Coordinates of C-alpha atoms in Angstrom, one line a residue:
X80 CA 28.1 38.9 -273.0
X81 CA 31.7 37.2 -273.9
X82 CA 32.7 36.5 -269.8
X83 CA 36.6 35.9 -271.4
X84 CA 36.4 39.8 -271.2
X85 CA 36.9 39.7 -267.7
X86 CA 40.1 38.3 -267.8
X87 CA 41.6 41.3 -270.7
X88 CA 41.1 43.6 -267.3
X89 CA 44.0 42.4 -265.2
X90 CA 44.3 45.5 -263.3
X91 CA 41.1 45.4 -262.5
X92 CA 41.1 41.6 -262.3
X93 CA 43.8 41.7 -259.7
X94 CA 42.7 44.2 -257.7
X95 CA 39.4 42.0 -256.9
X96 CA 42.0 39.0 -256.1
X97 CA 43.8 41.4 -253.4
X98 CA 40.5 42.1 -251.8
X99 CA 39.8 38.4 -251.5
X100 CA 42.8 37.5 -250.4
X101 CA 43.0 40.1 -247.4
X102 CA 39.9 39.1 -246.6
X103 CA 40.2 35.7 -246.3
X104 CA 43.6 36.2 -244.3
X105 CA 41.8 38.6 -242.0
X106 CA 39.0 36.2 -241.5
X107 CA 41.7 33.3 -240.9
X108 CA 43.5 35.1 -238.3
X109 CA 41.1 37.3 -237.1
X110 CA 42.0 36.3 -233.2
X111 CA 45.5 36.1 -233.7
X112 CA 47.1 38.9 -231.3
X113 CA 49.8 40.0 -233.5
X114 CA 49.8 39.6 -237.2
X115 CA 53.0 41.5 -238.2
X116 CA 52.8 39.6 -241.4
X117 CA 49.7 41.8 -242.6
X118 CA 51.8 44.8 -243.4
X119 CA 53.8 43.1 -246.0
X120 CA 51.5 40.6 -247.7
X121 CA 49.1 44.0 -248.6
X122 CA 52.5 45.6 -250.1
X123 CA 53.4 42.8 -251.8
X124 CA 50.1 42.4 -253.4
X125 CA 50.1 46.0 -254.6
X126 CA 53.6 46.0 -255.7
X127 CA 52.3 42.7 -258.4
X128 CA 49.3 44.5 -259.1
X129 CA 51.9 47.6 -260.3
X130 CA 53.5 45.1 -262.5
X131 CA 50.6 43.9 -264.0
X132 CA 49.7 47.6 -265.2
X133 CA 52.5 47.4 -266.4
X134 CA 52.4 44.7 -269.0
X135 CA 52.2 45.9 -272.7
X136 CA 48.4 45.3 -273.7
X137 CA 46.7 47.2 -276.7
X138 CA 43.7 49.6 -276.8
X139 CA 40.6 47.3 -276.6
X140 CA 37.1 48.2 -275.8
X141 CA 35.0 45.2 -273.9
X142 CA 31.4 44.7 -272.8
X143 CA 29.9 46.6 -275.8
X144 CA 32.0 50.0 -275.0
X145 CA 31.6 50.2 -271.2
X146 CA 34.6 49.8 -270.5
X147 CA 37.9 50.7 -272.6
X148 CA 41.4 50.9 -271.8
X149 CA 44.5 51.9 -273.7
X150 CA 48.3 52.0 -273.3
X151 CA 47.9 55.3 -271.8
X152 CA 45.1 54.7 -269.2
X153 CA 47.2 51.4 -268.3
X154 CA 50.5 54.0 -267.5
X155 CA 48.4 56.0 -265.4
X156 CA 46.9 53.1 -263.5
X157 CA 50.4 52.0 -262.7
X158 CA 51.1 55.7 -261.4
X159 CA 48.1 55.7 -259.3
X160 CA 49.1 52.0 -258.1
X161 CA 52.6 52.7 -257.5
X162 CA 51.1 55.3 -255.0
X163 CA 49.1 53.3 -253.1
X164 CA 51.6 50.7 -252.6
X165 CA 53.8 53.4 -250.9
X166 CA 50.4 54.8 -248.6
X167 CA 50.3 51.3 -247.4
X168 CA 54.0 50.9 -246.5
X169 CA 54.1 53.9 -244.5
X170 CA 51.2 53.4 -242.7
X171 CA 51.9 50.2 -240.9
X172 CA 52.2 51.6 -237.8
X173 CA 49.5 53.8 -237.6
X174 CA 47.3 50.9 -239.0
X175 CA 48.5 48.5 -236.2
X176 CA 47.7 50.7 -233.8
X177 CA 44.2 51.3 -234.7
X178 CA 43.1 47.4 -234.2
X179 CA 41.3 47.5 -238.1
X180 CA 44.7 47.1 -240.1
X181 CA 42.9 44.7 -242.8
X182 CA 39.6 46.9 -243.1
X183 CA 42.3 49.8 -243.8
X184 CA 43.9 48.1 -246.0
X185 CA 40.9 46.7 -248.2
X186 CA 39.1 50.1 -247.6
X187 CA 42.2 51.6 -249.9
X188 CA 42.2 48.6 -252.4
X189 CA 38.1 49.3 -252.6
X190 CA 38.8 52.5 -253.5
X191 CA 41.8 52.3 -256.1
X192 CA 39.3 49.6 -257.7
X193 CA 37.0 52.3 -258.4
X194 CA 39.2 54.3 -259.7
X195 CA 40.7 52.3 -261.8
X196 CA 36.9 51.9 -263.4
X197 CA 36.3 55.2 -263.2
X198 CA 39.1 55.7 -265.7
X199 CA 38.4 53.2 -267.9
X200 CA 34.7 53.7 -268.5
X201 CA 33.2 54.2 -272.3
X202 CA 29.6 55.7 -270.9
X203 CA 28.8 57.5 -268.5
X204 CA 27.0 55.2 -266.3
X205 CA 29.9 53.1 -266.1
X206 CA 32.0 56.0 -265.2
X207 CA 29.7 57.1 -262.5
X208 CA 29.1 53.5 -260.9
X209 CA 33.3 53.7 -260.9
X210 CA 33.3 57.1 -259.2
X211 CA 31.0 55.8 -256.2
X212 CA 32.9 53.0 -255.9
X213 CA 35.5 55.4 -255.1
X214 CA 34.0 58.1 -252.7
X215 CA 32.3 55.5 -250.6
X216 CA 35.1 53.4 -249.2
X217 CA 37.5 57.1 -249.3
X218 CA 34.3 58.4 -246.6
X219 CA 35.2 55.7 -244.6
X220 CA 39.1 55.8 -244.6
X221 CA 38.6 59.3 -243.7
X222 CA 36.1 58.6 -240.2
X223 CA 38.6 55.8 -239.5
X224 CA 39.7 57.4 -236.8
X225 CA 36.3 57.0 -235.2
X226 CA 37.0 57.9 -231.8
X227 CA 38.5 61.6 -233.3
X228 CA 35.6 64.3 -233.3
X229 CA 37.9 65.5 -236.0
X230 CA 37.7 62.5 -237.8
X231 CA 33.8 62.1 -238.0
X232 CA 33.4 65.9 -239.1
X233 CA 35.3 65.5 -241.9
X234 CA 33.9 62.0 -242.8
X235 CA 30.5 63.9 -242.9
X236 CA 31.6 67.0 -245.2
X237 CA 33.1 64.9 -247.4
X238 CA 30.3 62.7 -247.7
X239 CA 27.8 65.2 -248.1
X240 CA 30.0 67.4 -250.6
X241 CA 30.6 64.2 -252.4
X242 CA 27.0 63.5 -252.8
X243 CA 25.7 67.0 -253.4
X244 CA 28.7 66.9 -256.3
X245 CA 27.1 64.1 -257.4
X246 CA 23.9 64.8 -257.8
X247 CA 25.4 68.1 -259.7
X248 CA 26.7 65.6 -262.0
X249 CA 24.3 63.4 -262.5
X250 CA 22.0 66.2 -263.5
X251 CA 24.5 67.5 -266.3
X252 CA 24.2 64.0 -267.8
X253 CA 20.8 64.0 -267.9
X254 CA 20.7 66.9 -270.0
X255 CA 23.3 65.3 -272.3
X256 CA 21.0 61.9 -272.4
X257 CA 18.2 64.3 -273.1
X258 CA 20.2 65.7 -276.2
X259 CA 21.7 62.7 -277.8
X260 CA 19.7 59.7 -276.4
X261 CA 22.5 57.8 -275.4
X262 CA 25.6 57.9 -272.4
X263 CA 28.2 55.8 -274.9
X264 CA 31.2 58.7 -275.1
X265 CA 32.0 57.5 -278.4
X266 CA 28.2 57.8 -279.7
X267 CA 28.3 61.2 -278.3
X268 CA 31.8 62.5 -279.4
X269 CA 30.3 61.7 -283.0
X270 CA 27.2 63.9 -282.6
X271 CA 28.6 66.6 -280.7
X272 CA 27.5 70.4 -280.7
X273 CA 27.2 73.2 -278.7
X274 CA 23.5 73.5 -278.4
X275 CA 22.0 74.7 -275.0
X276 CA 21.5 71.2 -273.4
X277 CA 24.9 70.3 -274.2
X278 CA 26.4 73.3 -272.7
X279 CA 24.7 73.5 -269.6
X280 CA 25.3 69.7 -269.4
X281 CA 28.9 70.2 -269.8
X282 CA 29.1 72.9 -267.2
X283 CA 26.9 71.0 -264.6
X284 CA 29.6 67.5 -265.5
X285 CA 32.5 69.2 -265.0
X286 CA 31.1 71.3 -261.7
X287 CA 30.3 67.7 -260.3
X288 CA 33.8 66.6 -261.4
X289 CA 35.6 69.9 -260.1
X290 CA 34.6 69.0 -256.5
X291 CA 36.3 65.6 -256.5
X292 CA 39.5 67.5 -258.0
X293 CA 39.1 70.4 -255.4
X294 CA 39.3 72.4 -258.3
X295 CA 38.1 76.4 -256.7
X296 CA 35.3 77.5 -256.7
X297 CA 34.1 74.0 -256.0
X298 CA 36.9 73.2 -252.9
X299 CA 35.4 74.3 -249.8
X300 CA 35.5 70.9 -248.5
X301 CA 39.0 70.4 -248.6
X302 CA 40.9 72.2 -246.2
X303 CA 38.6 70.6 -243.1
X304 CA 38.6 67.4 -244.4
X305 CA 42.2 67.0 -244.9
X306 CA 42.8 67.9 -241.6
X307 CA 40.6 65.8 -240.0
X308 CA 41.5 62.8 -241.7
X309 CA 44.1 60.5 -240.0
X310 CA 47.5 61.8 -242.1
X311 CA 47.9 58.8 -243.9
X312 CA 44.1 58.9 -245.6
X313 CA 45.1 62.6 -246.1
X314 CA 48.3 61.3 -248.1
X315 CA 46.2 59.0 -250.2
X316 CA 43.4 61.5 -250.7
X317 CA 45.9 64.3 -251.7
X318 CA 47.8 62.7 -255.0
X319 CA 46.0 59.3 -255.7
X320 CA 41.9 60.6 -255.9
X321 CA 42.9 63.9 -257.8
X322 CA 45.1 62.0 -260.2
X323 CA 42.7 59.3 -261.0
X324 CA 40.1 62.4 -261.0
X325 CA 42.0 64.6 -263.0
X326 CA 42.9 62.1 -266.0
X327 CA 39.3 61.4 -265.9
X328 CA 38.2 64.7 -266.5
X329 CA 41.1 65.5 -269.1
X330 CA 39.8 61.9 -271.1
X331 CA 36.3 63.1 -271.4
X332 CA 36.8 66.5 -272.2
X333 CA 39.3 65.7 -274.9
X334 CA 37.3 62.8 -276.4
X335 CA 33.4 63.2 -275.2
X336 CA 32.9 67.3 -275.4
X337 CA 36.5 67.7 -278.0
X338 CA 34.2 69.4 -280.8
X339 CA 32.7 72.1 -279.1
X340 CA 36.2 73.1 -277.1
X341 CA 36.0 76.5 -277.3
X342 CA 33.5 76.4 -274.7
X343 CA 35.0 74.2 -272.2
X344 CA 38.5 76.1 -273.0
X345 CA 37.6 79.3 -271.8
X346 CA 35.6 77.7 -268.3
X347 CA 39.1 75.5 -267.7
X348 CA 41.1 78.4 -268.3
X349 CA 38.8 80.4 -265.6
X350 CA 39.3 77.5 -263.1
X351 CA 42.7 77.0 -263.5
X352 CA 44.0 80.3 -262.6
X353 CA 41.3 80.9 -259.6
X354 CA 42.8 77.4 -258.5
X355 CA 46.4 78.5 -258.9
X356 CA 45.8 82.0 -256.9
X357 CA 43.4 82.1 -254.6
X358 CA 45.2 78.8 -253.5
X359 CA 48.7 80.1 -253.0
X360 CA 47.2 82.9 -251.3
X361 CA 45.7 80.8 -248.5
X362 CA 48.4 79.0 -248.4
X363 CA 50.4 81.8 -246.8
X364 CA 48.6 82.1 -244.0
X365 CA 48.0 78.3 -242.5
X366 CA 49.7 77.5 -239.2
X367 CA 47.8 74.2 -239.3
X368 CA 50.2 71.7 -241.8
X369 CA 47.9 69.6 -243.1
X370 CA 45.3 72.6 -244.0
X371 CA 48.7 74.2 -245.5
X372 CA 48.9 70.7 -247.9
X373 CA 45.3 71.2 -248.2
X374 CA 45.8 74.5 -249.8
X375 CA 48.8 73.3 -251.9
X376 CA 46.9 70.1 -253.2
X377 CA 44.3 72.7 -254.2
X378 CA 47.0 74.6 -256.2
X379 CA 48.5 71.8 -257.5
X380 CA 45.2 70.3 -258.5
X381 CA 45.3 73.8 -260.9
X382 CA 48.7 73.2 -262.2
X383 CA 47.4 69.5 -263.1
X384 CA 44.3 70.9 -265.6
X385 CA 46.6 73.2 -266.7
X386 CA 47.2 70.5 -269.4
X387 CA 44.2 70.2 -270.4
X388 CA 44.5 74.4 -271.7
X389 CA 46.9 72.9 -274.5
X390 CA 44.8 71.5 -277.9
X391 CA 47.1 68.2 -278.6
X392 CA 45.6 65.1 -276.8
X393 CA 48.8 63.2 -276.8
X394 CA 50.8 66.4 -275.5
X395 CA 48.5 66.7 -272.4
X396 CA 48.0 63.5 -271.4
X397 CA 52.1 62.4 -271.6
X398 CA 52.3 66.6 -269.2
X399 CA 49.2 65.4 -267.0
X400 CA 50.6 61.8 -266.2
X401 CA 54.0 62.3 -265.8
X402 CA 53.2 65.4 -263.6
X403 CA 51.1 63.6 -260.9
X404 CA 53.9 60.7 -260.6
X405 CA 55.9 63.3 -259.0
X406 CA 53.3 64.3 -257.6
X407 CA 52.6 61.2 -256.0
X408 CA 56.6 60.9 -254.9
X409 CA 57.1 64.1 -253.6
X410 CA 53.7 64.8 -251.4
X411 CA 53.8 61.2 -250.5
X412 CA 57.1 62.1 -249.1
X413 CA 56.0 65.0 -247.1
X414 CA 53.2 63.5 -245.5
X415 CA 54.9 60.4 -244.6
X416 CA 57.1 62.8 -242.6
X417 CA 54.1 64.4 -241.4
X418 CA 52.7 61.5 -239.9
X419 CA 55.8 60.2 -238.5
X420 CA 56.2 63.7 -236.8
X421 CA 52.4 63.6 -235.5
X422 CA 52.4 60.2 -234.0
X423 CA 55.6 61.6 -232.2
X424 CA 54.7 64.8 -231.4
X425 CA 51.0 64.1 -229.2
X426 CA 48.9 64.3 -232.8
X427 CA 50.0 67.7 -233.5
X428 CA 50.8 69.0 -237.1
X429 CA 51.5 72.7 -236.2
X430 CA 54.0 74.3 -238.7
X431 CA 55.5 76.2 -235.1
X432 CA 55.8 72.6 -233.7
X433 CA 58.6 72.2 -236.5
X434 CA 61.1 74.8 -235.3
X435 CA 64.5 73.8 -235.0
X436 CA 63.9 70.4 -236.1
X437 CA 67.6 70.2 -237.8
X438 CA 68.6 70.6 -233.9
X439 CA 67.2 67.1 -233.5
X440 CA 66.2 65.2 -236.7
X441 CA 68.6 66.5 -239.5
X442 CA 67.6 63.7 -241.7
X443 CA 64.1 63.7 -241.7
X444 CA 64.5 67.6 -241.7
X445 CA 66.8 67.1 -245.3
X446 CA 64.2 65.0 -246.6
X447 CA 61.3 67.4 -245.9
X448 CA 63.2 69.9 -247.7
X449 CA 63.7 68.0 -250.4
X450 CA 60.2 67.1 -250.8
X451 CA 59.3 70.9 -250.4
X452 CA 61.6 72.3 -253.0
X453 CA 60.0 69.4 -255.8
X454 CA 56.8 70.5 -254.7
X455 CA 57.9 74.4 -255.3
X456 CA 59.3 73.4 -258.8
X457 CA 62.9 74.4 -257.2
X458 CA 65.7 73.0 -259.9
X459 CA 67.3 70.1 -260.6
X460 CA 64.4 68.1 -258.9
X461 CA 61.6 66.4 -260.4
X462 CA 58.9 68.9 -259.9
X463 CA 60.8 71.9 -261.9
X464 CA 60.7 69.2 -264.8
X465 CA 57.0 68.1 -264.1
X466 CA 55.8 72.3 -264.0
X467 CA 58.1 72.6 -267.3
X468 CA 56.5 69.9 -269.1
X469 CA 53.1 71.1 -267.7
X470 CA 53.7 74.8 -268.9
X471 CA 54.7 74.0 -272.2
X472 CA 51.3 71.5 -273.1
X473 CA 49.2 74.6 -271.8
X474 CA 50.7 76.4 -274.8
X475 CA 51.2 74.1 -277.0
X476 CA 49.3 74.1 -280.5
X477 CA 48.2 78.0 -278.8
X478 CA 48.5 81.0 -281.5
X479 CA 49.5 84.3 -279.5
X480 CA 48.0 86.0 -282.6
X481 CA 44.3 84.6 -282.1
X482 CA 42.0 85.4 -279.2
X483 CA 42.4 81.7 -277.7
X484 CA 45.9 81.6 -277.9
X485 CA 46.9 84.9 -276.0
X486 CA 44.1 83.8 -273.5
X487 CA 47.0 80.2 -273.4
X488 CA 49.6 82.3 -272.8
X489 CA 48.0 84.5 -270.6
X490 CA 46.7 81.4 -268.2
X491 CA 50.5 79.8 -268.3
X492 CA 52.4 83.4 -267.5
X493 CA 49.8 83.5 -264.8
X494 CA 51.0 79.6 -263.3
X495 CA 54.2 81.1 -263.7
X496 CA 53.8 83.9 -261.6
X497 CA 52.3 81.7 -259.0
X498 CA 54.9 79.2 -259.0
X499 CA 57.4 82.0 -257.9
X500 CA 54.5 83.0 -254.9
X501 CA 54.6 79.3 -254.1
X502 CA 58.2 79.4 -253.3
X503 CA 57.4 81.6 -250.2
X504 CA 55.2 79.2 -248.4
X505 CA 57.3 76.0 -249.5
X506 CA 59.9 77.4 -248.0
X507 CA 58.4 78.8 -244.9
X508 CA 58.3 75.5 -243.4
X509 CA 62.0 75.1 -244.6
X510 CA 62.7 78.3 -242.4
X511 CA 61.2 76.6 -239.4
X512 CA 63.4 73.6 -239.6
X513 CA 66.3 75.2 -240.2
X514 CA 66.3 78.8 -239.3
X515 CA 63.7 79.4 -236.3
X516 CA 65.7 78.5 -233.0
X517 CA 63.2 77.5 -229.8
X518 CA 64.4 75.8 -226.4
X519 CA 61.9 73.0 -227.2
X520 CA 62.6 71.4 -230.2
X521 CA 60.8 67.8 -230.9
X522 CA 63.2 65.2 -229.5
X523 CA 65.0 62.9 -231.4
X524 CA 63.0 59.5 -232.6
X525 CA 63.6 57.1 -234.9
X526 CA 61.6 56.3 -238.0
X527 CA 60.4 52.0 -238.5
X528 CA 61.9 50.4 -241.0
X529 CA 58.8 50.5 -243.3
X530 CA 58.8 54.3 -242.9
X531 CA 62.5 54.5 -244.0
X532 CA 61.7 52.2 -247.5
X533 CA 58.9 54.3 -248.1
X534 CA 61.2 57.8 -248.1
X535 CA 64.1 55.8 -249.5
X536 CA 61.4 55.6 -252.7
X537 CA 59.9 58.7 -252.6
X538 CA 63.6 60.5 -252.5
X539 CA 64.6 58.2 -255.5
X540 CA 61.6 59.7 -257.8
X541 CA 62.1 63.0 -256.1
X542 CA 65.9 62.9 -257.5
X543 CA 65.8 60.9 -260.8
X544 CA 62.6 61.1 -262.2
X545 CA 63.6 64.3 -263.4
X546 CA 67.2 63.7 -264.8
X547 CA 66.4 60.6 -266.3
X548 CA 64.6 61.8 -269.3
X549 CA 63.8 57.8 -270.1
X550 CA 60.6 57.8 -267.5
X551 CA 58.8 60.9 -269.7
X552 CA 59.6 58.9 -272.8
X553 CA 58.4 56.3 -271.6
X554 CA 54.8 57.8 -270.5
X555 CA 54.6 59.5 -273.9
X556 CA 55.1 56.3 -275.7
X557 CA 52.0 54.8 -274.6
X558 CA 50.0 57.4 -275.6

């Protein structure tokens, strides 16, 4: 083993320094009262860590093909570390107030870490040591709350869903270990074909996978859990585990099972527009918010693999990436509202709770809307350009003429449709704000200053992301 390989994964590399550095600064200061110092030095660190994605590094693969990275995967990192630099911003009051700021705080790093593994692993082992290094901190951030009922209840179904998923999983490798002797992707991609073992073992992998990306059938767990999360795990849970998740799965099916992809074509295309529907129609009838986000993050989870339906690797991933940074910008928004609303509001997240908000918050109401109509795919904001770029990679390489093609087609007109269904439930929370009177709207408050950077980042992505055509350039580049 060459141990200089450590130091080629900075990303990585500097992750493990933020968790040592929190640590030693909450063991330090551990019986100092107020440590309002905490907050920033956590932000700060993530912010550098973005940075360091960011630097210009080749494709290399280290430690004997266990672990690989590219241009592309580094991009994506930077996405997914972007995001949880705004989750921790926001959530430095709530943190404060719960008494465990730095476990919250190294509880999230934990987690990106094993993301950040997850997708850069060359076997599978590698990939499933990175995906547990993932779901087990994420259980925790999610009973943090541990004096909420709520809060424990949806620790425990996501724990348990997490490990039955996993075990799904773990089984579909077997059965490709069993075929090809070895869990190397690039050993596998080179022997690929679609003999039983590998088919059932593909189904079984992406089954496990499916659960993690609350793709339906396999999203039970999702509505309950994000409601009984505190609203800032929610936030993290919503766009930075489903991205991570979702580039993983597009990565292995393009490069592990890309020779027998008629198979895994047709199941994706299946998923996809259950995902799409059966979401938006649930959707419609939540009074609960955060089970109404749940439902949305389960729809957008099926516009996500949507790029995945197109046949050009480089096409997809440039649609998939680009596609959960606004993502991340515009749900991050809308839950940092929610929160802000709940910790004002008794801990309620009612949609009725809402009405007439204009009356006393017109600028947090504006910004809401804002976030809703780039989550709807309204024009000229970023997520009209994220669905366009998204539609056309599920069609592109497609021939209407053959069977698979048509079925392309078929799977985008449906998104389509669906984005248009969207628009009513987007908007119904719009309609509370602005066009429901009551007698008792939520009284006026103000927002902290961390609270108001967060949104003031969020509304810039929102806003320019999509006009400034540089930023999907810029992700197709590295691919």
């Amino acid at each position: 083993m060459n141990y200089s390989d450590f130091f080629k994964m900075l990303p990585e590399a500097s992750l493990v320094a933020i968790l040592i550095v929190l640590f030693v600064a909450d063991f330090a200061t551990a019986k100092t009262e107020e440590r309002k110092w905490f907050n920033p030095l956590a932000s700060v660190l993530l912010l550098l860590n973005t940075f360091v994605c960011l630097c210009p590094m080749e494709s290399q693969s280290l430690f004997g093909g266990m672990y690989v990275t590219s241009p592309s995967v580094d991009v994506m990192k930077a996405i997914l570390s972007m995001g949880t630099f705004i989750v921790v911003i926001q959530s430095r009051v709530w943190a404060a107030k719960s008494g465990k700021e730095a476990e919250f705080y190294m509880l999230i790093v934990s987690t990106l870490l094993g993301m950040f593994a997850m997708m850069s692993a060359g076997n599978f082992v590698m990939f499933f040591l990175g995906l547990e290094m993932a779901s087990v901190p994420m259980a925790c951030a999610i009973a943090f709350d541990m004096y909420r009922k709520n809060s424990a209840e949806a620790a425990a179904k996501f724990i348990l869903t997490a490990t039955f998923s996993s075990g799904v999983m773990l089984y579909g490798i077997s059965f490709l270990y069993g075929q090809f002797g070895t869990l190397y992707f690039a050993d596998i991609a080179a022997r690929m074909e679609a003999t039983p073992m590998v088919v059932i073992g593909l189904v079984f992998f992406f089954s496990g996978l499916g659960f993690k990306i609350s793709l339906v059938p396999f999203h039970f767990w999702t509505a309950d859990t994000y409601q009984g999360a505190p609203t800032t795990v929610t936030g993290y849970l919503s766009v930075i585990s489903k991205g991570a998740a979702a580039f993983t799965l597009l990565s292995i099916l393009f490069h592990v099972f890309g020779g027998i992809m008629e198979y895994w074509h047709v199941l994706l295309m299946i998923v996809v527009v259950l995902s799409i529907t059966i979401a938006n129609l649930f959707a419609v009838r939540q009074n609960e918010l955060k089970r109404f986000m749940a439902f949305s993050s389960i729809s957008q989870a099926g516009y996500i693999m949507l790029a995945a339906v197109g046949n050009n690797w480089a096409n997809s991933v440039a649609a998939l990436s680009y596609y959960i940074l606004i993502y991340v910008v515009a749900n991050m928004a809308a839950f940092t509202i929610i929160s802000v609303v709940e910790q004002n509001n008794g801990g309620k997240t009612n949609i009725d709770d809402y009405n007439g908000f204009y009356q006393t918050n017109p600028r947090l109401s504006f910004l809401m809307t804002l976030a809703m109509f780039s989550l709807g795919g309204i024009p000229p904001f970023a997520g009209m350009f994220s669905k366009f770029f998204i539609f056309m990679s599920g069609v592109n390489g497609a021939d209407i003429n053959t069977t698979m093609g048509a079925w392309a087609y078929g799977v985008v007109f449906i998104a389509l449709l669906n984005t248009v269904i969207s628009l009513y439930y987007y908007l119904k929370i719009v309609k509370a704000m602005y066009i429901v009177r009551t007698d008792n709207p939520l009284p006026t408050f103000k927002s902290d200053c961390n609270t108001k950077f967060a949104l003031a980042i969020c509304m810039a992505g929102i806003v320019l992301f999509g006009v400034c055509s540089f930023v999907y350039d810029w992700i197709a580049a590295a691919v």
